[in-house]
mmCIF file of C-alpha atoms in Angstrom:
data_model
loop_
_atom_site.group_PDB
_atom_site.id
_atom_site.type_symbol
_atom_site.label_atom_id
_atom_site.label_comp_id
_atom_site.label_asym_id
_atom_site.label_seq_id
_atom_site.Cartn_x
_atom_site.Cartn_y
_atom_site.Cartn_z
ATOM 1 C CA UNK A 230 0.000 0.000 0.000
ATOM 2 C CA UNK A 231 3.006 2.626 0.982
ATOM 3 C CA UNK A 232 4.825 1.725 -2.515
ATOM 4 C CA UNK A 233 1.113 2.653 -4.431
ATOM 5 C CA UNK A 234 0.148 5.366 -2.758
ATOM 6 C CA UNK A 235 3.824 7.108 -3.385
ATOM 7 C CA UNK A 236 3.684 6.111 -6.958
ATOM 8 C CA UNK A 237 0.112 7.994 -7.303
ATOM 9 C CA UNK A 238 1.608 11.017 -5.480
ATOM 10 C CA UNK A 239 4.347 11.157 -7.575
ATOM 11 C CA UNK A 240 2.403 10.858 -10.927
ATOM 12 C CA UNK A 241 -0.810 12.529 -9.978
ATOM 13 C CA UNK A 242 -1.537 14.079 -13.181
ATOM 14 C CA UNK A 243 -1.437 10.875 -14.840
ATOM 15 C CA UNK A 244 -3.356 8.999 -12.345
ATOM 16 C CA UNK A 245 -5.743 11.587 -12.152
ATOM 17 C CA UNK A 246 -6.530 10.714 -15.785
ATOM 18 C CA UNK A 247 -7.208 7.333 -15.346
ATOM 19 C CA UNK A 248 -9.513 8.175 -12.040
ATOM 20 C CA UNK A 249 -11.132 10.509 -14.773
ATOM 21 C CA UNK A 250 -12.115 8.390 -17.434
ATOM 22 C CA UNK A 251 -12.985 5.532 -14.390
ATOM 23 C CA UNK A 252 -15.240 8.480 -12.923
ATOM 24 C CA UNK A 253 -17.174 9.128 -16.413
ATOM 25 C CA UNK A 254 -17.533 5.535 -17.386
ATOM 26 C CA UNK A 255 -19.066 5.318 -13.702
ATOM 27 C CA UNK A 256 -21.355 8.162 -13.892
ATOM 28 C CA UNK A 257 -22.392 7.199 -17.201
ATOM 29 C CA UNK A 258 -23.406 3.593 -15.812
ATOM 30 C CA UNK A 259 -24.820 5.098 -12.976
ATOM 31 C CA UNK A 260 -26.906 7.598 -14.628
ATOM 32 C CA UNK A 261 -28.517 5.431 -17.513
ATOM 33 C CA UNK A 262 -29.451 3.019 -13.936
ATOM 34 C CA UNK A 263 -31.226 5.735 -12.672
ATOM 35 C CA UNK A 264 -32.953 6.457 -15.569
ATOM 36 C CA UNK A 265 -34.047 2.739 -16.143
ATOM 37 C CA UNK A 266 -35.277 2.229 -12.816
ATOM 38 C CA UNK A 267 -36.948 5.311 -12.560
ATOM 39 C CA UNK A 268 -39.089 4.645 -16.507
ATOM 40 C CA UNK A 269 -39.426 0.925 -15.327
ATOM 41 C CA UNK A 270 -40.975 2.290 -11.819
ATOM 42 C CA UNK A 271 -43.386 4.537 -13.986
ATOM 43 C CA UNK A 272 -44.730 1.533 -15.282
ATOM 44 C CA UNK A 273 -45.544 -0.272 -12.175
ATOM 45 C CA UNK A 274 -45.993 1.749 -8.963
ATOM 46 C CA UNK A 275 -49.589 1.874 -8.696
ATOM 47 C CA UNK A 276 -49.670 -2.478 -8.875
ATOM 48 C CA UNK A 277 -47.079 -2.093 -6.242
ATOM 49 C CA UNK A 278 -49.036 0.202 -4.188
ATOM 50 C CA UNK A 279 -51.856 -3.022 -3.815
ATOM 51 C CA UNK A 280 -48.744 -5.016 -1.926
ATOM 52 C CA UNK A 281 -51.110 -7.897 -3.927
ATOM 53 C CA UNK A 282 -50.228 -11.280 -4.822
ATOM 54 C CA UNK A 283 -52.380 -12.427 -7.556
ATOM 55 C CA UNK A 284 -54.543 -10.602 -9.772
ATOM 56 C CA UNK A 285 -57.491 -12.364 -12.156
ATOM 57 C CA UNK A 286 -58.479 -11.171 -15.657
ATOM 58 C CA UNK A 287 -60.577 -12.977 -18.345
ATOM 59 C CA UNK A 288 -58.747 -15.817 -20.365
ATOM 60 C CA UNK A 289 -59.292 -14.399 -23.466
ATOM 61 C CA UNK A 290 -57.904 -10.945 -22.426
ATOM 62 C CA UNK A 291 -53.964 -12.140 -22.954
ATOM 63 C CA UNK A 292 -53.639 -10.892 -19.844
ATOM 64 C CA UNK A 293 -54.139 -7.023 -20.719
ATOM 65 C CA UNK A 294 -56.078 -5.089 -18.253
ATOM 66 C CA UNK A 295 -58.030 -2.964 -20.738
ATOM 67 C CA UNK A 296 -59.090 -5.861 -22.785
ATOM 68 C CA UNK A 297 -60.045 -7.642 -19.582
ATOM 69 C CA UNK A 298 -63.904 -8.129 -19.163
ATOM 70 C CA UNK A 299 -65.185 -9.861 -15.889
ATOM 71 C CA UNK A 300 -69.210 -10.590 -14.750
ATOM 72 C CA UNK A 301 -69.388 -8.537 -11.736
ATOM 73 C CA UNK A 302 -71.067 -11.416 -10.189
ATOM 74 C CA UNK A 303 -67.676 -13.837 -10.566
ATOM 75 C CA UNK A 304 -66.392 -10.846 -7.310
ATOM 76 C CA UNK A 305 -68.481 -12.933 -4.783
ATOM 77 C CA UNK A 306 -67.781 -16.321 -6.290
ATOM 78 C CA UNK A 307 -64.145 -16.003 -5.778
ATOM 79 C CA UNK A 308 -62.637 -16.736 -2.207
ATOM 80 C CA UNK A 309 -59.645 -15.243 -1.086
ATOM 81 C CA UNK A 310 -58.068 -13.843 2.148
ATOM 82 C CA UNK A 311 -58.961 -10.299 0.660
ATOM 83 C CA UNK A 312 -59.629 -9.457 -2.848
ATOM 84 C CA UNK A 313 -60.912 -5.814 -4.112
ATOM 85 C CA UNK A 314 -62.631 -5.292 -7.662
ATOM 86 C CA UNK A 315 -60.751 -2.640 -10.229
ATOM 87 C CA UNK A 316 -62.328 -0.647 -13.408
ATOM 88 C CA UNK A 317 -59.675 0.814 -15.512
ATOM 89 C CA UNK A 318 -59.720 2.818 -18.108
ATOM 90 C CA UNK A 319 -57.157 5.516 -19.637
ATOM 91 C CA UNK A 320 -58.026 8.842 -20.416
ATOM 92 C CA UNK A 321 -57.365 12.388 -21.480
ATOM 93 C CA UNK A 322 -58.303 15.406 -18.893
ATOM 94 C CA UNK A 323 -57.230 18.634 -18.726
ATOM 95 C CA UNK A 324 -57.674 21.893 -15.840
ATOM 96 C CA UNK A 325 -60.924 23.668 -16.455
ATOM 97 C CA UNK A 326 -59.489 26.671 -17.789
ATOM 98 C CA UNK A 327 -56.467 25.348 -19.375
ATOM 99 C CA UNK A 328 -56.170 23.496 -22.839
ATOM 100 C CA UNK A 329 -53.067 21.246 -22.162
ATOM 101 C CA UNK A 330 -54.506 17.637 -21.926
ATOM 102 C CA UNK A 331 -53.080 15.286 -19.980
ATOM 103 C CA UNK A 332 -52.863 11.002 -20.360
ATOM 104 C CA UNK A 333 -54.351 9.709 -17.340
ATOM 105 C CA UNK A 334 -55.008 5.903 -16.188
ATOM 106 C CA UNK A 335 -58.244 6.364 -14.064
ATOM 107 C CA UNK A 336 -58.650 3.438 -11.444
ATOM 108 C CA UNK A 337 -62.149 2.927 -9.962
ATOM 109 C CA UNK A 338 -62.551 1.468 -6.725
ATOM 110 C CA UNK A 339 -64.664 0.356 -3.932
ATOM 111 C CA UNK A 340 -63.255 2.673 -1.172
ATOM 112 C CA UNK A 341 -64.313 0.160 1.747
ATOM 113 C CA UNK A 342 -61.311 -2.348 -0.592
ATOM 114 C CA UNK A 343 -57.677 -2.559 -0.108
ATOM 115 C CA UNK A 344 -57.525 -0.807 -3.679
ATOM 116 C CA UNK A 345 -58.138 2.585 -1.902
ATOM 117 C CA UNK A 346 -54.637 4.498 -2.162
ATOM 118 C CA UNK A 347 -53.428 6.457 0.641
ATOM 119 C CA UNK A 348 -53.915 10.058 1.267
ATOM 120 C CA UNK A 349 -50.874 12.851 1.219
ATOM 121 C CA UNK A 350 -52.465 15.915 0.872
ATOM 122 C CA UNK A 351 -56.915 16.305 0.965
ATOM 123 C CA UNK A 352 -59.462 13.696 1.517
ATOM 124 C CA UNK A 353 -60.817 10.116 0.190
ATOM 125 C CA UNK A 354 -63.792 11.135 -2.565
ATOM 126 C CA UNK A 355 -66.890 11.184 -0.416
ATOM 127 C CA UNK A 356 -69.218 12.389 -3.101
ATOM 128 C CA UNK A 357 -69.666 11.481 -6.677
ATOM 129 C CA UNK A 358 -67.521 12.813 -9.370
ATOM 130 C CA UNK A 359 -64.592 13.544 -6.799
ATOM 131 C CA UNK A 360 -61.278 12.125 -7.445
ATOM 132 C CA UNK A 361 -57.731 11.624 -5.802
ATOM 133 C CA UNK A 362 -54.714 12.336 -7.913
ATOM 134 C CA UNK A 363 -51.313 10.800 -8.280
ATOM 135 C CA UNK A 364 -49.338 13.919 -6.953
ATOM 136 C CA UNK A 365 -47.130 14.012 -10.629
ATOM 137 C CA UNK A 366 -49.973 16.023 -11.753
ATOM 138 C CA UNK A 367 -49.374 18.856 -8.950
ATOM 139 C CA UNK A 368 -45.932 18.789 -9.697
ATOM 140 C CA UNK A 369 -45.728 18.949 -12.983
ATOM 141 C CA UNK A 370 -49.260 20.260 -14.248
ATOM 142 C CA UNK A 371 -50.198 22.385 -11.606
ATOM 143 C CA UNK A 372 -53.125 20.511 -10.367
ATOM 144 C CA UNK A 373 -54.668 21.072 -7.051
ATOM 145 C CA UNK A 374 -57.364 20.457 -4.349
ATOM 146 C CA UNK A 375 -60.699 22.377 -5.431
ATOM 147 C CA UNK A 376 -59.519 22.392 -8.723
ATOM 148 C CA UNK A 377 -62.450 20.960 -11.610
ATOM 149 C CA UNK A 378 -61.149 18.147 -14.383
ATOM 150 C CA UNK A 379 -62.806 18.009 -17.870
ATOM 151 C CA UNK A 380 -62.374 14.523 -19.817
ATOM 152 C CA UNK A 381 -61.555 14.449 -23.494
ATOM 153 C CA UNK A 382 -65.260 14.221 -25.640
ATOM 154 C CA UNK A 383 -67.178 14.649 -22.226
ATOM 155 C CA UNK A 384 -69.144 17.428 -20.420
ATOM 156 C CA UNK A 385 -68.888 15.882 -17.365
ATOM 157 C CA UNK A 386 -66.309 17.378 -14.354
ATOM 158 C CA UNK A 387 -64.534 15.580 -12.080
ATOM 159 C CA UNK A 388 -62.707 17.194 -8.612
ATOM 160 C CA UNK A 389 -59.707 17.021 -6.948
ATOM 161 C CA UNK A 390 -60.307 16.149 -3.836
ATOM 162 C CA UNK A 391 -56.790 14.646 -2.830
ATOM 163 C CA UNK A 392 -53.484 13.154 -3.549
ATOM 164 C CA UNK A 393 -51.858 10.301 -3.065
ATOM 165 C CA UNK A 394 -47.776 9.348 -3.684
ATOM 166 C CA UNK A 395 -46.074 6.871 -6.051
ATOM 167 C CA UNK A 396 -49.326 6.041 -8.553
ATOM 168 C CA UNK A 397 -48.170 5.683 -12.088
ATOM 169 C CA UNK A 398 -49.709 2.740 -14.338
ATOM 170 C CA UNK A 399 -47.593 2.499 -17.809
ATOM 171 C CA UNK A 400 -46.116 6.140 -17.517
ATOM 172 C CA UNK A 401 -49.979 7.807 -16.467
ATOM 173 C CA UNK A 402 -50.609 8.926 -13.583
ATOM 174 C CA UNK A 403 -53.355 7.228 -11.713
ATOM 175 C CA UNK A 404 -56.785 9.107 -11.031
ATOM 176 C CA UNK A 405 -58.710 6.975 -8.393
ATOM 177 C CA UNK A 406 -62.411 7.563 -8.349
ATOM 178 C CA UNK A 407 -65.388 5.591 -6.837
ATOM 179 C CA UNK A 408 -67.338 3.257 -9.035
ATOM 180 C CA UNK A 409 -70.370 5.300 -9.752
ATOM 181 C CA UNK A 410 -67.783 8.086 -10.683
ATOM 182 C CA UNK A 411 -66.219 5.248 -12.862
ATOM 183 C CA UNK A 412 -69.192 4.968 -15.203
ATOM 184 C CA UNK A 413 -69.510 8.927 -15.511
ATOM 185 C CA UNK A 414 -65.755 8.361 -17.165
ATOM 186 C CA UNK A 415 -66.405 5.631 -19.164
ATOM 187 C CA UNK A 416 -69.587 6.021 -20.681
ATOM 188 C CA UNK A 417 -68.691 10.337 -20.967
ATOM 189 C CA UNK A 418 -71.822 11.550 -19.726
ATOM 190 C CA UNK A 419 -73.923 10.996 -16.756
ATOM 191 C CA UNK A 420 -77.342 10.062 -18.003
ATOM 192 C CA UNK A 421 -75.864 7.086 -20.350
ATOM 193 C CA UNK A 422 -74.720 5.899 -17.692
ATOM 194 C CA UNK A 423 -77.587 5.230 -15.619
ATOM 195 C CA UNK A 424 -78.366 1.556 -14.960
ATOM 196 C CA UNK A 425 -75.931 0.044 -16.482
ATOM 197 C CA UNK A 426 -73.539 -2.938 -14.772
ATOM 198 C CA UNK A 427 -70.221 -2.676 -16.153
ATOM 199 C CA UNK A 428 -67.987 -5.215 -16.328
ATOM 200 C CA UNK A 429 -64.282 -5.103 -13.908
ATOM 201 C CA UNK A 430 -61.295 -5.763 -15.648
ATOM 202 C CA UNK A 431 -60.119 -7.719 -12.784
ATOM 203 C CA UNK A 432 -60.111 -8.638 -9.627
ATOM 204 C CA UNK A 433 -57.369 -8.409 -6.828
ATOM 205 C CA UNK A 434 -56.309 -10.338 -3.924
ATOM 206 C CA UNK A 435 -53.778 -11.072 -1.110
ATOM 207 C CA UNK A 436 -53.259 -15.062 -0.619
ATOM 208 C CA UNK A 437 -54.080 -17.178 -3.249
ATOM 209 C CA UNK A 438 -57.627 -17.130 -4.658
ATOM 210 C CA UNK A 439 -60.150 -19.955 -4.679
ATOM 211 C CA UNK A 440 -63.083 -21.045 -6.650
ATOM 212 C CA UNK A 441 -61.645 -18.863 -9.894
ATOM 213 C CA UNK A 442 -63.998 -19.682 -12.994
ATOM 214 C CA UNK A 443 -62.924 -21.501 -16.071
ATOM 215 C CA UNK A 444 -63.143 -18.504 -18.107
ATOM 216 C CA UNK A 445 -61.101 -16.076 -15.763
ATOM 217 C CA UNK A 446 -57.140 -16.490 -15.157
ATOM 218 C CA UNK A 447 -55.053 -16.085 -12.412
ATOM 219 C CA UNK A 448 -51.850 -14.157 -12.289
ATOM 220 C CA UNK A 449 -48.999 -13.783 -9.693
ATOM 221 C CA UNK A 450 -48.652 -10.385 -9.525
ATOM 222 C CA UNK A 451 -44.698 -10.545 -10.745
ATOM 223 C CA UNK A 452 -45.773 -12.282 -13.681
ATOM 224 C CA UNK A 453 -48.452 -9.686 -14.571
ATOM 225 C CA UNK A 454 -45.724 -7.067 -14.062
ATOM 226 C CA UNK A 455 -42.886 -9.019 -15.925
ATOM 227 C CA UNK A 456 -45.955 -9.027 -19.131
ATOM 228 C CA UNK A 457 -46.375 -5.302 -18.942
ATOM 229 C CA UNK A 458 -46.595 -4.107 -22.524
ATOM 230 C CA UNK A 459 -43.266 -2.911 -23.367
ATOM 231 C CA UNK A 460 -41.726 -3.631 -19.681
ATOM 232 C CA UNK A 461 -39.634 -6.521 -20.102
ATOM 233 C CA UNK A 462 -37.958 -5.326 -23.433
ATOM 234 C CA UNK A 463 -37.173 -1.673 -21.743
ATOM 235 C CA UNK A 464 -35.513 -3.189 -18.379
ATOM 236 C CA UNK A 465 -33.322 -5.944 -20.593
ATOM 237 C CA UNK A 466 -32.393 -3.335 -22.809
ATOM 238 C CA UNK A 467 -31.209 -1.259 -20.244
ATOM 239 C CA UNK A 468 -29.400 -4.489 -18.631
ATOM 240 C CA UNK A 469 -27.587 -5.161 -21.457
ATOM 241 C CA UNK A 470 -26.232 -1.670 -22.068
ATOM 242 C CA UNK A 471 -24.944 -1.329 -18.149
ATOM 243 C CA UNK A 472 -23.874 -4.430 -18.191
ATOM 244 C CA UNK A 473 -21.686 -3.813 -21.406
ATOM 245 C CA UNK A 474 -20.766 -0.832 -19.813
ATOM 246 C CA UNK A 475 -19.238 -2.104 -17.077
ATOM 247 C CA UNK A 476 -17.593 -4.675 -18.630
ATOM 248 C CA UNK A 477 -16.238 -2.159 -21.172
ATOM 249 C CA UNK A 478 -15.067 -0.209 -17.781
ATOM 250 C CA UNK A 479 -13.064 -3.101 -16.376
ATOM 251 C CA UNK A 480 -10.808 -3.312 -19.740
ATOM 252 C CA UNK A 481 -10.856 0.240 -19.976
ATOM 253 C CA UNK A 482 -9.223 -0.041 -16.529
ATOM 254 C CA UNK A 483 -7.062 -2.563 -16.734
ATOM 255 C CA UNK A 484 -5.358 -1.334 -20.364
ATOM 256 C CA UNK A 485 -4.749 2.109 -18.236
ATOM 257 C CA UNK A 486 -3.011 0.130 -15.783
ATOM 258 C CA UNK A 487 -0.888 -2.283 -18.180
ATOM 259 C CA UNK A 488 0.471 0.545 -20.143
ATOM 260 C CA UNK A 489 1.214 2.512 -16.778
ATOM 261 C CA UNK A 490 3.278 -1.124 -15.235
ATOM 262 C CA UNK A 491 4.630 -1.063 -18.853
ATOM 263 C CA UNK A 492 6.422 2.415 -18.677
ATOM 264 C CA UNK A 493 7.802 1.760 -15.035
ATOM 265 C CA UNK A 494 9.876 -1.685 -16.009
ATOM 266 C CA UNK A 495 12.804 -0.109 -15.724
ATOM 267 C CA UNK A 496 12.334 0.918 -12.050
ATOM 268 C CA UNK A 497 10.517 -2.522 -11.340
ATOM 269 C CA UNK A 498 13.376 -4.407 -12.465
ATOM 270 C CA UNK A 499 16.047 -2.237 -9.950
ATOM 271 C CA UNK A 500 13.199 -3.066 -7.536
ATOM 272 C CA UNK A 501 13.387 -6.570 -8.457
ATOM 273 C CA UNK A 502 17.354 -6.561 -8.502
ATOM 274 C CA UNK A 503 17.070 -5.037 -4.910
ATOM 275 C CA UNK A 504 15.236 -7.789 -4.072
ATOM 276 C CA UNK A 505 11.498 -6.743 -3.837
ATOM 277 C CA UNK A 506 9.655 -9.445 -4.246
ATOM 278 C CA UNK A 507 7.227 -9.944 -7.392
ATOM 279 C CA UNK A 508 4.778 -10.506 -4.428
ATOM 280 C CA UNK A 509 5.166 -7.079 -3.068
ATOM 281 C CA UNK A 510 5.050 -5.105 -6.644
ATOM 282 C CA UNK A 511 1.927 -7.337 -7.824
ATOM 283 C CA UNK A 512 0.337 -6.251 -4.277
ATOM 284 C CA UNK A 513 1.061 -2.550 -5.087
ATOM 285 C CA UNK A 514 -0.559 -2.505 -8.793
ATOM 286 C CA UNK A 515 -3.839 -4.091 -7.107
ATOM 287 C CA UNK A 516 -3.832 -1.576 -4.320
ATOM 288 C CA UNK A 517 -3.298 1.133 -6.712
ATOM 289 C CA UNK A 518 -6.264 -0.149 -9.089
ATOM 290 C CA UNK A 519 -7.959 -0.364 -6.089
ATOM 291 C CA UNK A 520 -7.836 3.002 -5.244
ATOM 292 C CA UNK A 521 -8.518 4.682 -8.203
ATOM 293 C CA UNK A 522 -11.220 2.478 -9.249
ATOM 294 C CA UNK A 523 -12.764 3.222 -6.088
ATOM 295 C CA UNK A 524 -12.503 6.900 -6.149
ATOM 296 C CA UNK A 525 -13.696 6.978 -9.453
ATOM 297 C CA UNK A 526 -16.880 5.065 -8.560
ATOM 298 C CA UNK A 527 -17.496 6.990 -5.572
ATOM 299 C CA UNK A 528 -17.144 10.354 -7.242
ATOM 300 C CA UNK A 529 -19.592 8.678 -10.111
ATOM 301 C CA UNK A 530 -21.888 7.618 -7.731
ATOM 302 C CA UNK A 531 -21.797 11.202 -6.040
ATOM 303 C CA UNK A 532 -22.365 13.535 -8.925
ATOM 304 C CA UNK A 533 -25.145 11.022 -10.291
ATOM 305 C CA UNK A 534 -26.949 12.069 -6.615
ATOM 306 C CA UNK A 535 -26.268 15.652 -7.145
ATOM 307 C CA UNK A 536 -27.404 15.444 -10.957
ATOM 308 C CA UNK A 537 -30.931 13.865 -9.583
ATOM 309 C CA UNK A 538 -31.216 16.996 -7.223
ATOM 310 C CA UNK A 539 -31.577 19.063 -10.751
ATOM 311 C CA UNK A 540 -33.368 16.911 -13.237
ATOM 312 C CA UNK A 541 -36.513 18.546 -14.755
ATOM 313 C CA UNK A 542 -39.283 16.222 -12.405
ATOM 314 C CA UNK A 543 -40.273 15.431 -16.130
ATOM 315 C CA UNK A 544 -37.554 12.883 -16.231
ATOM 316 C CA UNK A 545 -38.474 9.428 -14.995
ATOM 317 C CA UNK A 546 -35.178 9.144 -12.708
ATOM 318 C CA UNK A 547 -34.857 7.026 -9.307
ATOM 319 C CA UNK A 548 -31.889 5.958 -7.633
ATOM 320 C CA UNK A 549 -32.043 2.614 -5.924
ATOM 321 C CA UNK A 550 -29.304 2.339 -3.368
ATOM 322 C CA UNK A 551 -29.115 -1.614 -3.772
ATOM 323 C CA UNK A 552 -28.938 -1.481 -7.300
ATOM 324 C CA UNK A 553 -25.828 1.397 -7.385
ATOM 325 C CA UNK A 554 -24.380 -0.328 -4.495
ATOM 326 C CA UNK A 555 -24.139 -3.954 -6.660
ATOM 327 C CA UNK A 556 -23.111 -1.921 -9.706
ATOM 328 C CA UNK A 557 -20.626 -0.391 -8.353
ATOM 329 C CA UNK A 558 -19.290 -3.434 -6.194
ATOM 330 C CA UNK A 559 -19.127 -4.801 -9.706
ATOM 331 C CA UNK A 560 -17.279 -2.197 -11.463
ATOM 332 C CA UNK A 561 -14.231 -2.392 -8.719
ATOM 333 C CA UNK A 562 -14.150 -6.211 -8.540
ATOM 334 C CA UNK A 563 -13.850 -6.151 -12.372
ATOM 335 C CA UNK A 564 -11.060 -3.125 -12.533
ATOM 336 C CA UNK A 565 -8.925 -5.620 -9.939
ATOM 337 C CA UNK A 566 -9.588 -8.302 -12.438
ATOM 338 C CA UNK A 567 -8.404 -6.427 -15.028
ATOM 339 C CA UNK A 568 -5.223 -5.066 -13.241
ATOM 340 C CA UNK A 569 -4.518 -8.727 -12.628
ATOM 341 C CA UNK A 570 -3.289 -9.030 -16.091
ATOM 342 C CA UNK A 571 -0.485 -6.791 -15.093
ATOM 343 C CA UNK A 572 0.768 -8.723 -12.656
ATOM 344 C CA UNK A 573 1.532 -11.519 -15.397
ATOM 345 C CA UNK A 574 4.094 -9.114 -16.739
ATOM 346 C CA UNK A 575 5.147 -8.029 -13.515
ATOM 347 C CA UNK A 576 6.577 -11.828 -12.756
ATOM 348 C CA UNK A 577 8.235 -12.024 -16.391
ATOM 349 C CA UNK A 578 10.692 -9.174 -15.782
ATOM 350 C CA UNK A 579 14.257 -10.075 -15.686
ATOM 351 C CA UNK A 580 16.123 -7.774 -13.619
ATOM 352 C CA UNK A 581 19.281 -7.473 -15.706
ATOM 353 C CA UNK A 582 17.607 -7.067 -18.744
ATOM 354 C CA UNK A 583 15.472 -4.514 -17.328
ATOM 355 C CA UNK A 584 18.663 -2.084 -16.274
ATOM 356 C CA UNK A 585 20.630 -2.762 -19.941
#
C-alpha cells in the first residue's frame, strides 16, 4: 500500500486521468441506472401500491387489463383472504381553464377495498364525481385540491379532492375515483350511464384465490408485471447496455493500468534486482487499481446524486441504493480483475535485462 500510494503522489496528473475516465464511465453507468429504474418504476408503482399477490383477468384478455372483461357477479364467487374489484380505463383530462390535456389511467374502486390508495395531501372522494390524484400532476401540471377536471369528448367534471404518492400505471398517472364516478368516465356523460352494470377488468387479492372460474385467469402479480406491454424489453435493454458498460469499464481499466506497469519496467526491475519481491510489486498494482477504481466510482456515484437533485421532475429518474451499491461493487471487482493481467508481466521481468 506505501509503494502505491507514493507512486500515485508522484504521478498525480497521470493517475488523475485514469480516475477521470474511471469516474465518467461510472457516472455514465450510474446515470442510464437511474434512468431505467426510474421509466421501469413509472410503469408499475400503482400495482405495487396493492402489496397484492395475484390478480385475475378474463382468459381471453392475454392478460391485458383494458381488454379484460369480468361478470361482476364472478367478485363474490371467488374466495380469497382479501380481494378488491378494479375498473380501468385511460383517459385524457385537462384543468378547467387550461387546454393542455393530460394522459391519465383512471382506477375505480370500492373505497371500503384494499384498492383505496393512501392520502398525502386532501381527503378520500366522499361524493360522486370527486377524485384523488397521483401527486405528478401537482408537480408537474399544476393541479390542485378544489380544482375541476374536464375529460376528453365529455361534459362531465370531475374534482380534486386529494393526492396520493407513487401512482403511475404504464407512464400515467393514476386518477382513483369511486365506481359510480367510474361509469360517468367511461360512458362520458352521466345520463348514459344510468343503470348500467359494467364489467371489472379484474379482480385483486392477497393469498391465493379460490373457486376462480374456467373462463377467468389467475396471475402472480410478478408475472403480470414481468408481461407489462413494453416492460420486459425496456428493463433488458437497459441491462444489457450497463452491463456492457461495465464490462467495457473493467478493460478500460485494466489497459490504463498495463500501459502505466509497462512504462515503469525499468524501475521494477532495480526493484526486483534489490530484491522486492514480485509478491510485493503485484500487491502494489492491485492496491493502486484499487484506489482509483474506487474513487472513481465513488465520485460517479456522487455527482449522479447531485445530478438527480436538478433533473426537470419530467424525467423518470430514481436511484435505488441496492442497485448502485451492486453496480458499483461490480465495477471495482472487475477493474482488480483487469489489473490482474499486469501482474503476469510483472513476474516475467528479468532484472538485468530490465537495467541494460
Amino acid at each position: 500500500m506505501f509503494l502505491a500510494i507514493n507512486e500515485i503522489k508522484h504521478s498525480l496528473f497521470r493517475y488523475f486521468l485514469v480516475t477521470g475516465v474511471m469516474f465518467l464511465i461510472a457516472y455514465l453507468v450510474f446515470f442510464l441506472t437511474g434512468l431505467a429504474y426510474g421509466l421501469a418504476e413509472d410503469n408499475r408503482t400503482a400495482i405495487d401500491k396493492w402489496e397484492a399477490d395475484h390478480i385475475i383477468l378474463s382468459k381471453d384478455s392475454n392478460e391485458n387489463l383494458n381488454m379484460s372483461m369480468i361478470p361482476p357477479e364472478n367478485f363474490e364467487h371467488i374466495k380469497s383472504t382479501d380481494k378488491a374489484q378494479l375498473r380501468q380505463t385511460p383517459n385524457i383530462i385537462s384543468k378547467s381553464g387550461n387546454s393542455e390535456t393530460i394522459n391519465v389511467a383512471f382506477f375505480g374502486i370500492d373505497p371500503s377495498e384494499f384498492l383505496t390508495p393512501n392520502i398525502i395531501e386532501g381527503h378520500l372522494f366522499k361524493e360522486k364525481n370527486e377524485a384523488v390524484l397521483d401527486q405528478s400532476l401537482k408537480e408537474l401540471n399544476n393541479i390542485n385540491i378544489g380544482d375541476t377536471l374536464k375529460l376528453s369528448g365529455s361534459t362531465a367534471k370531475i374534482k380534486v379532492v386529494g393526492f396520493t404518492d407513487d401512482a403511475k400505471y404504464n407512464i400515467s398517472p393514476v386518477i382513483f375515483v369511486s365506481m359510480d364516478t367510474f361509469k360517468t368516465v367511461k360512458f362520458k356523460n352521466d345520463s348514459s350511464s344510468k343503470n348500467v352494470n359494467l364489467p371489472l377488468n379484474a379482480i385483486v387479492t392477497r393469498g391465493k384465490p379460490q373457486d376462480v372460474p374456467s373462463t377467468l385467469k389467475t396471475i402472480p402479480i410478478k408475472t403480470y408485471i414481468q408481461n407489462l406491454p413494453g416492460y420486459n424489453a425496456q428493463v433488458l435493454t437497459f441491462g444489457f447496455m450497463i452491463g456492457f458498460l461495465i464490462l467495457i469499464a473493467a478493460i478500460v481499466i485494466g489497459i490504463f493500468i498495463y500501459v502505466l506497469t509497462m512504462q515503469k519496467i525499468d524501475i521494477l526491475g532495480v526493484m526486483k534486482a534489490q530484491g522486492v519481491s514480485n509478491r510485493y510489486i503485484s500487491f502494489s498494482i492491485v492496491c493502486q487499481t484499487f484506489i482509483l477504481s474506487i474513487t472513481g466510482v465513488g465520485t460517479g456515484m456522487l455527482l449522479t446524486f447531485l445530478t438527480s437533485l436538478v433533473l426537470p421532475k419530467k424525467v423518470p429518474f430514481a436511484i435505488n441504493p441496492s442497485f448502485y451499491l451492486v453496480i458499483g461493487f461490480l465495477m471495482v471487482i472487475f477493474a482488480l480483475i483487469g489489473a490482474l493481467s499486469s501482474v503476469k508481466s510483472i513476474v516475467k521481468i528479468d532484472p538485468l535485462e530490465a537495467i541494460g
